[in-house]
mmCIF file of C-alpha atoms in Angstrom:
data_model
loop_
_atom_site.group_PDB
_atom_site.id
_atom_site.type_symbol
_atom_site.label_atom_id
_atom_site.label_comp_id
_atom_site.label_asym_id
_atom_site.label_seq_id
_atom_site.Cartn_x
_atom_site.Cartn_y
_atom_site.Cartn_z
ATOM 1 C CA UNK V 165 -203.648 171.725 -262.948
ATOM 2 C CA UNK V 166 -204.151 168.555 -264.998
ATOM 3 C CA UNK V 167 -207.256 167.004 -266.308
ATOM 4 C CA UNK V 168 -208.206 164.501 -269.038
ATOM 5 C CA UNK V 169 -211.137 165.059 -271.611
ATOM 6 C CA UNK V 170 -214.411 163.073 -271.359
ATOM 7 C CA UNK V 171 -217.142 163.781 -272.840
ATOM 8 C CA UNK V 172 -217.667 167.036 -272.595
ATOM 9 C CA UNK V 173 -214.743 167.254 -275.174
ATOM 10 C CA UNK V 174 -217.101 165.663 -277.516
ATOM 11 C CA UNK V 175 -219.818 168.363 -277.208
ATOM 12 C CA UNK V 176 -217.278 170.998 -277.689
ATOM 13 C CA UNK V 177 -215.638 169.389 -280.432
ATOM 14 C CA UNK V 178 -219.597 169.787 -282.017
ATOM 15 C CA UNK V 179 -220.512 172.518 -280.902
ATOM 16 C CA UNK V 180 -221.248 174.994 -283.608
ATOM 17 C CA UNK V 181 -222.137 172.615 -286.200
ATOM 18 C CA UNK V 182 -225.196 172.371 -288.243
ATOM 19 C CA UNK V 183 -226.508 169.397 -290.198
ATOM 20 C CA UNK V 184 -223.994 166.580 -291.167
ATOM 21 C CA UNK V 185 -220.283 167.237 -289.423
ATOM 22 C CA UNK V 186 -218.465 169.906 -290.990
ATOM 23 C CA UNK V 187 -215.056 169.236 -289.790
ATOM 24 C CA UNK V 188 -212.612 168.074 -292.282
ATOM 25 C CA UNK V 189 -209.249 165.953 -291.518
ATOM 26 C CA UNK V 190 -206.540 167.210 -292.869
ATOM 27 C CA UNK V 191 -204.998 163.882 -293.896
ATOM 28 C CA UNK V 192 -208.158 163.228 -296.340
ATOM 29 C CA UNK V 193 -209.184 166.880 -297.753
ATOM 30 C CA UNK V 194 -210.372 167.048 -300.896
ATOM 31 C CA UNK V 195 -209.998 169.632 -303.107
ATOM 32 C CA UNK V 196 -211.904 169.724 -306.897
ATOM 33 C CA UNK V 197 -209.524 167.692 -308.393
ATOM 34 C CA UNK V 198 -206.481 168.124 -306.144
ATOM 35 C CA UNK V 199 -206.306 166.236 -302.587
ATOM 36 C CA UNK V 200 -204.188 167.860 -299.686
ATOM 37 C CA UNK V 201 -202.793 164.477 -298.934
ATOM 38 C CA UNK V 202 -198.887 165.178 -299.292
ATOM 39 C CA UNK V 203 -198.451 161.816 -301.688
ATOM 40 C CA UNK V 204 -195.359 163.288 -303.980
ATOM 41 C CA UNK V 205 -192.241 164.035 -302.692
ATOM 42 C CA UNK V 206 -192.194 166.473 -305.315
ATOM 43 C CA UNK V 207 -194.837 168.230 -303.962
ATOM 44 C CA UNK V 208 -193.539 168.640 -300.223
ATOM 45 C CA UNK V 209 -189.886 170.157 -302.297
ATOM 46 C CA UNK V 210 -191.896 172.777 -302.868
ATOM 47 C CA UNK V 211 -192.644 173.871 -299.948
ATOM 48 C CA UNK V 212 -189.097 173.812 -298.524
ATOM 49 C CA UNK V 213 -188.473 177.488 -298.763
ATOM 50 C CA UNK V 214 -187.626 180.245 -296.315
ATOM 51 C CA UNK V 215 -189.733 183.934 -296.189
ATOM 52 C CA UNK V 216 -188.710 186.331 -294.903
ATOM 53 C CA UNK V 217 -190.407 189.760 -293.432
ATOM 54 C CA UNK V 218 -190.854 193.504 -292.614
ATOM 55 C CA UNK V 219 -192.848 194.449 -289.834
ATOM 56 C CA UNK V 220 -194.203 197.834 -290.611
ATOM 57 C CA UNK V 221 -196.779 200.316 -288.938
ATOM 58 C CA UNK V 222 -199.113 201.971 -290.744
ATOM 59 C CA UNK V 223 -197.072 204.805 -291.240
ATOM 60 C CA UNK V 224 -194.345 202.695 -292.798
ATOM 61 C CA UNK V 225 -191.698 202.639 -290.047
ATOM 62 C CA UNK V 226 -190.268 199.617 -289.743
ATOM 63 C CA UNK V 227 -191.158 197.538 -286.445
ATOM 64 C CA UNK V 228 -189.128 194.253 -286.704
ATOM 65 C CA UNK V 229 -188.847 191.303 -288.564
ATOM 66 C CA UNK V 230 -190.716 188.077 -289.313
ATOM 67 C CA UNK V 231 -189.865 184.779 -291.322
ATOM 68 C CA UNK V 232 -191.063 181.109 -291.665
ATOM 69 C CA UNK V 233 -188.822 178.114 -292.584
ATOM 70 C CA UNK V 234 -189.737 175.276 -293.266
ATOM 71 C CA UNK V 235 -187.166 172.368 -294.016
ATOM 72 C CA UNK V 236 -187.552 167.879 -293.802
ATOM 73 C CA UNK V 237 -186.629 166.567 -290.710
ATOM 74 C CA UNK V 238 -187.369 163.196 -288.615
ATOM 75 C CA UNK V 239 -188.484 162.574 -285.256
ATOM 76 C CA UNK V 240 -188.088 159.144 -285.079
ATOM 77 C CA UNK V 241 -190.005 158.821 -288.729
ATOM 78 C CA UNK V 242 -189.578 161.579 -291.888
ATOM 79 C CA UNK V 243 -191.253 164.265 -291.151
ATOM 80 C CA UNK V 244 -191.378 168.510 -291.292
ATOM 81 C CA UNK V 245 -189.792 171.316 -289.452
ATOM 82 C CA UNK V 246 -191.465 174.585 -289.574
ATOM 83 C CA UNK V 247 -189.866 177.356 -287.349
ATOM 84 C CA UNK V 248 -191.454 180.765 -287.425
ATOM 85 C CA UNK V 249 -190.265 184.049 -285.478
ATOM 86 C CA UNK V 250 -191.122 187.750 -285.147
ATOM 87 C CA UNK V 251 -189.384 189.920 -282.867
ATOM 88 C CA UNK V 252 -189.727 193.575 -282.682
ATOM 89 C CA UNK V 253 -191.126 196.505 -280.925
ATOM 90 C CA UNK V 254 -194.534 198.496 -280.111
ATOM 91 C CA UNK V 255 -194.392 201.474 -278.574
ATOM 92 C CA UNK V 256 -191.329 200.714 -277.955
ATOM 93 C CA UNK V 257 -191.844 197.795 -275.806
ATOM 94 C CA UNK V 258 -189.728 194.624 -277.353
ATOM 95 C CA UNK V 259 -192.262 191.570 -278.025
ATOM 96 C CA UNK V 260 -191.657 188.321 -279.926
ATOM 97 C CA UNK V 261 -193.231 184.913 -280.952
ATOM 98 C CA UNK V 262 -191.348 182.180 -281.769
ATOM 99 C CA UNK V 263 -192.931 178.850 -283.331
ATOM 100 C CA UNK V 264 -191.404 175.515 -283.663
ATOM 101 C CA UNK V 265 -193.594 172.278 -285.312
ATOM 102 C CA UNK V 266 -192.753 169.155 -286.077
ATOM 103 C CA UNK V 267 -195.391 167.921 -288.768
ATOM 104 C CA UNK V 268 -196.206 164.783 -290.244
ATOM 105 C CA UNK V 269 -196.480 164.811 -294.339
ATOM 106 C CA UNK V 270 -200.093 165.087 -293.651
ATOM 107 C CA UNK V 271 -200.135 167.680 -291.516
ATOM 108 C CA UNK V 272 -200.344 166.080 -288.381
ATOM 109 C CA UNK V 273 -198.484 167.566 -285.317
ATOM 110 C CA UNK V 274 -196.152 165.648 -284.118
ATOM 111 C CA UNK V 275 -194.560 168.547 -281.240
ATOM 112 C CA UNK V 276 -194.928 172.311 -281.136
ATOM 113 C CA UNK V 277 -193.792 174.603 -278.665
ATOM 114 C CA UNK V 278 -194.947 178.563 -279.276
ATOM 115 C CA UNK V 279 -193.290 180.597 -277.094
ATOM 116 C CA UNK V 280 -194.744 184.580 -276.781
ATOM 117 C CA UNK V 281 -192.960 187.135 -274.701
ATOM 118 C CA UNK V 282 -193.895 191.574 -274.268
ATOM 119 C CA UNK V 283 -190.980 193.521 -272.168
ATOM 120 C CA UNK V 284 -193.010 196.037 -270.302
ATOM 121 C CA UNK V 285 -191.800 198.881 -268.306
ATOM 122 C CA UNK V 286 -191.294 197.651 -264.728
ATOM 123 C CA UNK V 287 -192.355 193.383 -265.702
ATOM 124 C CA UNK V 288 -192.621 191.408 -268.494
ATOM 125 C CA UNK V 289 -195.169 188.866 -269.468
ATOM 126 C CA UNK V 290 -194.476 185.378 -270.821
ATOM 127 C CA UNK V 291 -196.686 182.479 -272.570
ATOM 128 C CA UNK V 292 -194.960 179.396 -273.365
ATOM 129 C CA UNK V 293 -197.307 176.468 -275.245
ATOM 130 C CA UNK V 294 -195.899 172.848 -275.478
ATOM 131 C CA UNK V 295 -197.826 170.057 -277.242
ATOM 132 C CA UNK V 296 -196.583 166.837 -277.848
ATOM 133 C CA UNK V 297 -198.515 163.544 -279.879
ATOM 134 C CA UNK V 298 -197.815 160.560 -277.311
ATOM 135 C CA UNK V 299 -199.818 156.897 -277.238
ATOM 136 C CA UNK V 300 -202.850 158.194 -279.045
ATOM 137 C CA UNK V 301 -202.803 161.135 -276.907
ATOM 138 C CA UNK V 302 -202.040 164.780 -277.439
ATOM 139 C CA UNK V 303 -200.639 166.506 -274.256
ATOM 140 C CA UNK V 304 -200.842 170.004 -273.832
ATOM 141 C CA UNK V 305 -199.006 172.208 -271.178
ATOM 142 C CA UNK V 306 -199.253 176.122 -270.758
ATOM 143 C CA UNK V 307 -196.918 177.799 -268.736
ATOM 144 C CA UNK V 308 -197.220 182.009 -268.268
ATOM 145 C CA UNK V 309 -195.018 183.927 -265.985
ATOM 146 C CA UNK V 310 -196.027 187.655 -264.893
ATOM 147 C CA UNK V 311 -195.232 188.333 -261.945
ATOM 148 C CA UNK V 312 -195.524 184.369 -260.971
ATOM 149 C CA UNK V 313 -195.523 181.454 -263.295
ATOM 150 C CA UNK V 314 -198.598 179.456 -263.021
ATOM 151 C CA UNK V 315 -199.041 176.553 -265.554
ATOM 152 C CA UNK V 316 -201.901 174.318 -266.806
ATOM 153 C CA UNK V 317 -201.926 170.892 -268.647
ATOM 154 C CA UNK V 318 -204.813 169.056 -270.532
ATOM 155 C CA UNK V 319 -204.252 165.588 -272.429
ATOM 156 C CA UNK V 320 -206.962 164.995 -275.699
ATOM 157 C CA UNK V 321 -207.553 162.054 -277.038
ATOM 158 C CA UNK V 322 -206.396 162.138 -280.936
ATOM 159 C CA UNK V 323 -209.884 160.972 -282.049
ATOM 160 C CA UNK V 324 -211.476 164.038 -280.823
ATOM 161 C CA UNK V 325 -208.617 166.892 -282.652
ATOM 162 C CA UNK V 326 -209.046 164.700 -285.639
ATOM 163 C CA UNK V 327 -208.151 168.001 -288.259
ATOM 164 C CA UNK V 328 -206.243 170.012 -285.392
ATOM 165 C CA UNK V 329 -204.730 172.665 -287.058
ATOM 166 C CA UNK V 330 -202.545 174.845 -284.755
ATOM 167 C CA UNK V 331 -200.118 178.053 -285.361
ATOM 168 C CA UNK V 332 -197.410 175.587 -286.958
ATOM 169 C CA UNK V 333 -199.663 173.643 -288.904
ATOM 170 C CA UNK V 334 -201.657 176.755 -290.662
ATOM 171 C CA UNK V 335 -198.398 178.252 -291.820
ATOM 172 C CA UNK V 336 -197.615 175.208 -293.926
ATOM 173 C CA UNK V 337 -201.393 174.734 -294.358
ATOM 174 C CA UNK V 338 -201.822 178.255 -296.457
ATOM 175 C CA UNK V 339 -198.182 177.868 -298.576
ATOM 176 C CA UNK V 340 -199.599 174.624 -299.818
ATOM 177 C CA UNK V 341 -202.961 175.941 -300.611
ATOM 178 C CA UNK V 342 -201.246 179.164 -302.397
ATOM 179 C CA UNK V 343 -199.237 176.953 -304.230
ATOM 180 C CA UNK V 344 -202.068 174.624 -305.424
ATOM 181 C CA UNK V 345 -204.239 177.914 -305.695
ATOM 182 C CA UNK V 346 -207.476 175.993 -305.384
ATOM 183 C CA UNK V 347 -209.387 175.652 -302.196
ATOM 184 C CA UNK V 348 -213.267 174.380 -301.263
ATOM 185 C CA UNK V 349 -215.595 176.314 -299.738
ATOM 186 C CA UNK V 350 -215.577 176.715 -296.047
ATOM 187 C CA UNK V 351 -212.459 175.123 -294.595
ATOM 188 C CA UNK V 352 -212.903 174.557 -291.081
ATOM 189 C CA UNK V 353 -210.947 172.594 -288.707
ATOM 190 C CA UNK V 354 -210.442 172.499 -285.249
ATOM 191 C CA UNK V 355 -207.660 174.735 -282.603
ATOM 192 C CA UNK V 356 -206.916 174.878 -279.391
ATOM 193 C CA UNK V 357 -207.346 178.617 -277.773
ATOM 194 C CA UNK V 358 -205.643 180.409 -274.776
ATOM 195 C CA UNK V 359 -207.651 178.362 -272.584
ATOM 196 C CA UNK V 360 -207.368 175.192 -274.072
ATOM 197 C CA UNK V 361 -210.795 174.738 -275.456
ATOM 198 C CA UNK V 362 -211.430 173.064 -278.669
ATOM 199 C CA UNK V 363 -212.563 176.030 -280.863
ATOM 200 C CA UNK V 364 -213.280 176.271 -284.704
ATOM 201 C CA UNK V 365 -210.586 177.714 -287.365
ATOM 202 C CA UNK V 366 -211.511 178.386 -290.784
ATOM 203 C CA UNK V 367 -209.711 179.027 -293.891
ATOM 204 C CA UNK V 368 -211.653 181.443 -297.016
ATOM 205 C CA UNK V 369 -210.386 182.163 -300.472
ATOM 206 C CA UNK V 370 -209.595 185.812 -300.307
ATOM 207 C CA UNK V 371 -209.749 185.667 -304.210
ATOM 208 C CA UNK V 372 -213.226 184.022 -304.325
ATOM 209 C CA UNK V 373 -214.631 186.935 -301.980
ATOM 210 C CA UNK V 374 -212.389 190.053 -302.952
ATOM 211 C CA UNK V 375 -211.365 189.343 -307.148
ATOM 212 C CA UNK V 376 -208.528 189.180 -308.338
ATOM 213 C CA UNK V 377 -205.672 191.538 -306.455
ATOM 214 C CA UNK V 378 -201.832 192.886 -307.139
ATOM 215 C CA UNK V 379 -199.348 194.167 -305.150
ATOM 216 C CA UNK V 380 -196.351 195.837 -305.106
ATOM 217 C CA UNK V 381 -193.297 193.747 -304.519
ATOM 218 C CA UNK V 382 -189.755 195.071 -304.622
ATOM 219 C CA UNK V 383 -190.785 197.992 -307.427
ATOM 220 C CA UNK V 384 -192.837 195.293 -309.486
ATOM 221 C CA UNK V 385 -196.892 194.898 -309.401
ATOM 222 C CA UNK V 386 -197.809 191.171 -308.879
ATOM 223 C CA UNK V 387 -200.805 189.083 -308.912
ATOM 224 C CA UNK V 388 -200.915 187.694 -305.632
ATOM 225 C CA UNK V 389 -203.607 184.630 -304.340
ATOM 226 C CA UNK V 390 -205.509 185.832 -300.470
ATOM 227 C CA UNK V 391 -206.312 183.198 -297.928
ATOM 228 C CA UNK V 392 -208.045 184.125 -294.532
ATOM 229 C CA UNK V 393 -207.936 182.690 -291.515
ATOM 230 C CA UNK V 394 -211.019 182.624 -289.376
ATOM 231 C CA UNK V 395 -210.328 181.646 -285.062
ATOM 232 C CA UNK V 396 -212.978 181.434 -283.408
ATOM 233 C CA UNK V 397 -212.973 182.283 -279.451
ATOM 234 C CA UNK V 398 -215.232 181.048 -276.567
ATOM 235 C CA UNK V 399 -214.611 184.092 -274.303
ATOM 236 C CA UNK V 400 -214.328 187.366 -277.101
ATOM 237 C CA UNK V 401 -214.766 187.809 -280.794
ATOM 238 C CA UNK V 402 -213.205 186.049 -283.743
ATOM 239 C CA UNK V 403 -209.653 187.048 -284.395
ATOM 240 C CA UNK V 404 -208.998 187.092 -288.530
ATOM 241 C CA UNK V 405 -205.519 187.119 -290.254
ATOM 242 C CA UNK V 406 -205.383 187.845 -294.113
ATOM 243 C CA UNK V 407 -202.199 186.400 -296.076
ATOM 244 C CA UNK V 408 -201.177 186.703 -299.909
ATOM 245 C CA UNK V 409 -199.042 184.644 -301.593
ATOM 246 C CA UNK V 410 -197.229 184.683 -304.643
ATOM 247 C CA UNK V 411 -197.604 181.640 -307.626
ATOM 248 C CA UNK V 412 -194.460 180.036 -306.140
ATOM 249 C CA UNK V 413 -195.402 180.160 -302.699
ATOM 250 C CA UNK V 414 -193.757 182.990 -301.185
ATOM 251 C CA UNK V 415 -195.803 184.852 -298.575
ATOM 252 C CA UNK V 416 -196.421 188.998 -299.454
ATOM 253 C CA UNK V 417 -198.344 190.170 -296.448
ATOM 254 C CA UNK V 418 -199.729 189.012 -293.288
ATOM 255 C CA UNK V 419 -201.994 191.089 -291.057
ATOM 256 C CA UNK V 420 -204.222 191.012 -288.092
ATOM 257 C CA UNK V 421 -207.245 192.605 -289.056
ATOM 258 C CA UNK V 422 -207.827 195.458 -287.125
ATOM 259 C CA UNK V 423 -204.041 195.723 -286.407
ATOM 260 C CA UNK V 424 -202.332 198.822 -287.213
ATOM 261 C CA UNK V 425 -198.882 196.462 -287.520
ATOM 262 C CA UNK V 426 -198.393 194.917 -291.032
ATOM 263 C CA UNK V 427 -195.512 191.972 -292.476
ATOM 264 C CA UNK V 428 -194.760 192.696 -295.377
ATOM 265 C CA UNK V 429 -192.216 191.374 -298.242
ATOM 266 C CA UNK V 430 -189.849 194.196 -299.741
ATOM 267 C CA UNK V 431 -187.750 192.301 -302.324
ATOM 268 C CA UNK V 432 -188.570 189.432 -303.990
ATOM 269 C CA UNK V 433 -186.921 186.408 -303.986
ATOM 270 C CA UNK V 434 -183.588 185.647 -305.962
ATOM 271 C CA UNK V 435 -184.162 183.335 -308.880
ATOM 272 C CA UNK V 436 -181.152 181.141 -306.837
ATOM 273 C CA UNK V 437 -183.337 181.033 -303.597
ATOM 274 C CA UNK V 438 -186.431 179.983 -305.879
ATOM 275 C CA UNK V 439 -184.132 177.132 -307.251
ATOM 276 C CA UNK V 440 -182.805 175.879 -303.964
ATOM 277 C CA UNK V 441 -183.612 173.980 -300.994
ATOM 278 C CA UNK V 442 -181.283 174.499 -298.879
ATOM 279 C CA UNK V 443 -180.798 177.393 -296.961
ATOM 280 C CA UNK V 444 -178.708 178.718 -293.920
ATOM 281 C CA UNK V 445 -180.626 180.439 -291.654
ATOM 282 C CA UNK V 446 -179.602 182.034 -288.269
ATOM 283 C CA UNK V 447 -178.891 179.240 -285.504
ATOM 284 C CA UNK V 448 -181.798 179.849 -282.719
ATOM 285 C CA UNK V 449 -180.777 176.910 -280.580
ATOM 286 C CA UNK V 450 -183.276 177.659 -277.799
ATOM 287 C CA UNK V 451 -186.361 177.831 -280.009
ATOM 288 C CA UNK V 452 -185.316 174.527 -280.678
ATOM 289 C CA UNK V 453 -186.935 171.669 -278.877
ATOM 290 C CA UNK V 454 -184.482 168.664 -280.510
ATOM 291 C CA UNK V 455 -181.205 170.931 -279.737
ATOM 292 C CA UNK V 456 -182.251 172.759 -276.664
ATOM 293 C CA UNK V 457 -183.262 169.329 -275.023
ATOM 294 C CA UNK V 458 -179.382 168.148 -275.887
ATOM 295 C CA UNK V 459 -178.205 171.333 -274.301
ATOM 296 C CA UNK V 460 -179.619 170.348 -271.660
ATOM 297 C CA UNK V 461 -179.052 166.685 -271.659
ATOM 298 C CA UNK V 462 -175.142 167.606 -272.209
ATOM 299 C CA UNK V 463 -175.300 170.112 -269.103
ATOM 300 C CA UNK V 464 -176.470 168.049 -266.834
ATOM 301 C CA UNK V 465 -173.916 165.319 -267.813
ATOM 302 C CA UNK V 466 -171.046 167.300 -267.449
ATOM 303 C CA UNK V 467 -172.374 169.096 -264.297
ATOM 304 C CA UNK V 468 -172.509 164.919 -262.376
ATOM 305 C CA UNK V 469 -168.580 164.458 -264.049
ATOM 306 C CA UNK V 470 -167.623 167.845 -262.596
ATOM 307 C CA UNK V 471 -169.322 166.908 -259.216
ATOM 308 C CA UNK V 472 -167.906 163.592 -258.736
ATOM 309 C CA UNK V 473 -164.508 164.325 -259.839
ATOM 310 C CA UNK V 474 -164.130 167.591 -256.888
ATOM 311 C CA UNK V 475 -165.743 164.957 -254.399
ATOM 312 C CA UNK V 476 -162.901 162.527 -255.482
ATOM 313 C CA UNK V 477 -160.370 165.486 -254.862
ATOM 314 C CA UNK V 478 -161.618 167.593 -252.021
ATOM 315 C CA UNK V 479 -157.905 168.942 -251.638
ATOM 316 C CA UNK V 480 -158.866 171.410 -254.919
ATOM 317 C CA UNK V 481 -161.661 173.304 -252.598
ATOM 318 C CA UNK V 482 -158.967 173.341 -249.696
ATOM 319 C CA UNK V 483 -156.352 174.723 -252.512
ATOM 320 C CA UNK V 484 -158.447 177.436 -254.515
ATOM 321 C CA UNK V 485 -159.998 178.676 -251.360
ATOM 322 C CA UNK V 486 -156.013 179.709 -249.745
ATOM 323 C CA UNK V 487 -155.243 180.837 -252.702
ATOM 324 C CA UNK V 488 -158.441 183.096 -253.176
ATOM 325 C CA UNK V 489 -158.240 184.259 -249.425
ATOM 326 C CA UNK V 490 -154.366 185.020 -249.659
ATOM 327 C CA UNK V 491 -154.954 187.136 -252.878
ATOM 328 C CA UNK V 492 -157.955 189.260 -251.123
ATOM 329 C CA UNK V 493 -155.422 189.930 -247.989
ATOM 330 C CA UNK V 494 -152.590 190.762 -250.572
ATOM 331 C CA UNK V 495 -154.081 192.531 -253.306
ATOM 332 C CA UNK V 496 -151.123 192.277 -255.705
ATOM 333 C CA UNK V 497 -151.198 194.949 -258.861
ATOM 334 C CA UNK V 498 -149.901 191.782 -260.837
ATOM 335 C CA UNK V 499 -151.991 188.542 -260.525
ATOM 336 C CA UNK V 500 -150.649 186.590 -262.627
ATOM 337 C CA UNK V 501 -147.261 187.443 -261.164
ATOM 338 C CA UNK V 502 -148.526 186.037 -257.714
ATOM 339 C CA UNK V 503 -150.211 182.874 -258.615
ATOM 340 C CA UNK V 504 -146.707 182.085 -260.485
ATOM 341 C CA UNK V 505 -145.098 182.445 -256.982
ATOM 342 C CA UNK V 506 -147.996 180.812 -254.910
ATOM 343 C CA UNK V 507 -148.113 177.897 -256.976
ATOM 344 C CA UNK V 508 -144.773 177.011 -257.510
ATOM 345 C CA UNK V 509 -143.610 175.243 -254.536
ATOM 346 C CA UNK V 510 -146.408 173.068 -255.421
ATOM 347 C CA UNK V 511 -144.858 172.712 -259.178
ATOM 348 C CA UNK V 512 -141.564 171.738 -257.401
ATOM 349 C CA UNK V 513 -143.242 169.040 -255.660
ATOM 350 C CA UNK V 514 -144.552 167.554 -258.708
ATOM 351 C CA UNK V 515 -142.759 164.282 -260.070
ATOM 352 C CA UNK V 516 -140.301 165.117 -262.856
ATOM 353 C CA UNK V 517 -141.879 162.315 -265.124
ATOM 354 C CA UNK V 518 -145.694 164.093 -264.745
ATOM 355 C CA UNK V 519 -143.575 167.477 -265.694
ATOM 356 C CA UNK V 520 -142.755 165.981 -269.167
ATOM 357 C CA UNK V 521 -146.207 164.114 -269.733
ATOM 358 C CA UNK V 522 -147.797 167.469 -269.396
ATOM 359 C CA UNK V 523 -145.309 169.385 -271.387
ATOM 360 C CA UNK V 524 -145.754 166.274 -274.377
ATOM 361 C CA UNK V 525 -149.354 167.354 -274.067
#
């Protein structure tokens, strides 16, 4: 199913709002004398770091794993790369989220896919999200596969996700803010939920509502800065997801409220990893939309060179297939043994002069 907004995008887009607009573009935020506007490079080097994760229960057994990258990159202009991935287990049934963005320096998606996948007993159940900015549009396409894969695509006009932040976005969103440590009152932008209606999403100062708080990090007691994440929902209750950071941006915890799973840090971060920007992290080329689309690109290519080269040769169909049915009514102990003997009148055939090309080879 495909449809374009009209104007009933508008009234969502409002809906919810009292007095004067409330929603803020990320491009132009103000904070009290800080702006989120990336306008030092500096600035963006800072928040070129990997984390990396526990998952825990609330008994402490270890779950899985979760981490966030994020690294420069350019999609036809300079831009960022933010990959995020969990993978683990509940009740012993394997699940896993895997996001890839491609932000401008002001936030700005450029192209996001969030892929979500549970392994149940019997089926599995999986939710991929694609959204990609093209000609002042941002098109959207859900595909979920049960027991049959249905999809559903909507295209939005820029103008009305003006401050879209999505799952991408509000991971580089918060290590910013915990690195500037300063944040106005009621940050609220705009999502996109399951069903692809424009929602509200909200960021609060965990330190503004809760005090000051420590944690325990790798044996050591740290002051750590809380932001909150409010999504709103048109169909069931608010979802809310409390992170702490430490001063130099590294994320502590992460957690669901109301979840009994929590991600947690266990060792802090080597005074060499602080210092660099550069890091190797585990190649996962299909979570990648740039490398997985040049997989795919290079398959296909070499698929058309294999075709047309057998349809220039149809005697190598003719030749495998005697060979193949020969060996099934033979069944030789040594295979190797009779290919050498099938195939050599066919080497004695061969000119002498292709015999010493392929041996110079």
């Amino acid at each position: 199913m495909e449809a374009t907004l009209g104007e009933q995008t508008a009234v969502g887009f409002s809906a919810g709002t009292e007095g004067p607009e409330q929603y803020l573009n990320l491009s132009t935020l103000a904070l009290p004398s800080v702006s989120l506007r990336f306008s030092e490079p500096a600035e963006l080097q800072k928040c070129v770091f990997a984390d990396s994760l526990v998952t825990v229960s609330e008994g402490g057994r270890e779950l899985g794993e979760f981490s966030v990258t994020v690294e420069f990159a350019r999609r036809e202009q300079p831009c960022m790369m933010l990959h995020a991935q969990s993978h683990g287990a509940i009740d012993d049934c394997p699940c896993g989220t895997a996001v890839t963005a491609y932000l401008m320096t002001d936030l700005d998606v450029l192209e996001e896919d969030h892929h979500e996948y549970v392994k149940l007993e019997g089926h599995s159940v999986d939710k991929r999200c694609h959204m990609v900015q093209c000609d002042g549009q941002m098109c959207v396409c859900v595909c979920v596969c049960v027991q049959e894969v249905t999809e559903e695509s909507m295209s939005y006009p820029m103008s009305v996700l003006r401050g879209l932040v999505t799952e991408g976005s509000s991971l580089l969103l918060m290590r910013l803010i915990a690195l500037r440590r300063k944040m106005p009152e009621n940050m609220t932008f705009v999502s996109l939920d399951p069903g692809l209606h424009i929602i509200n999403t909200s960021f609060v100062s965990l330190y503004a509502c809760l005090g000051q708080r420590q944690l325990e990090v790798g044996g050591e007691l740290l002051d750590v800065f809380g932001v909150e994440r409010i999504i709103q929902s048109m169909e069931g209750s608010p979802s809310t997801w409390q992170c702490y950071f430490l001063d130099d941006g590294h994320l502590v915890t992460r957690v669901q409220v109301g979840s009994p799973v929590t991600m947690r840090l266990l060792e802090l971060p080597s005074k060499a990893e602080k210092d660099s920007v550069i890091f190797k992290i585990p190649l996962v080329w299909e979570e990648d939309m740039q490398m997985r689309s040049k997989f795919l690109d290079r398959k296909e290519e070499l698929k058309a060179d294999h075709s047309s080269y057998l349809r220039q040769h149809p005697e190598i169909r003719a030749l495998i297939s005697d060979f193949l049915q020969l060996l099934l009514l033979r069944k030789p102990d040594d295979v190797f043994l009779f290919a050498r003997e099938y195939f050599t009148p066919f080497a004695s055939n061969h000119p002498a002069d292709a015999d010493q090309e392929a041996q110079s080879l």
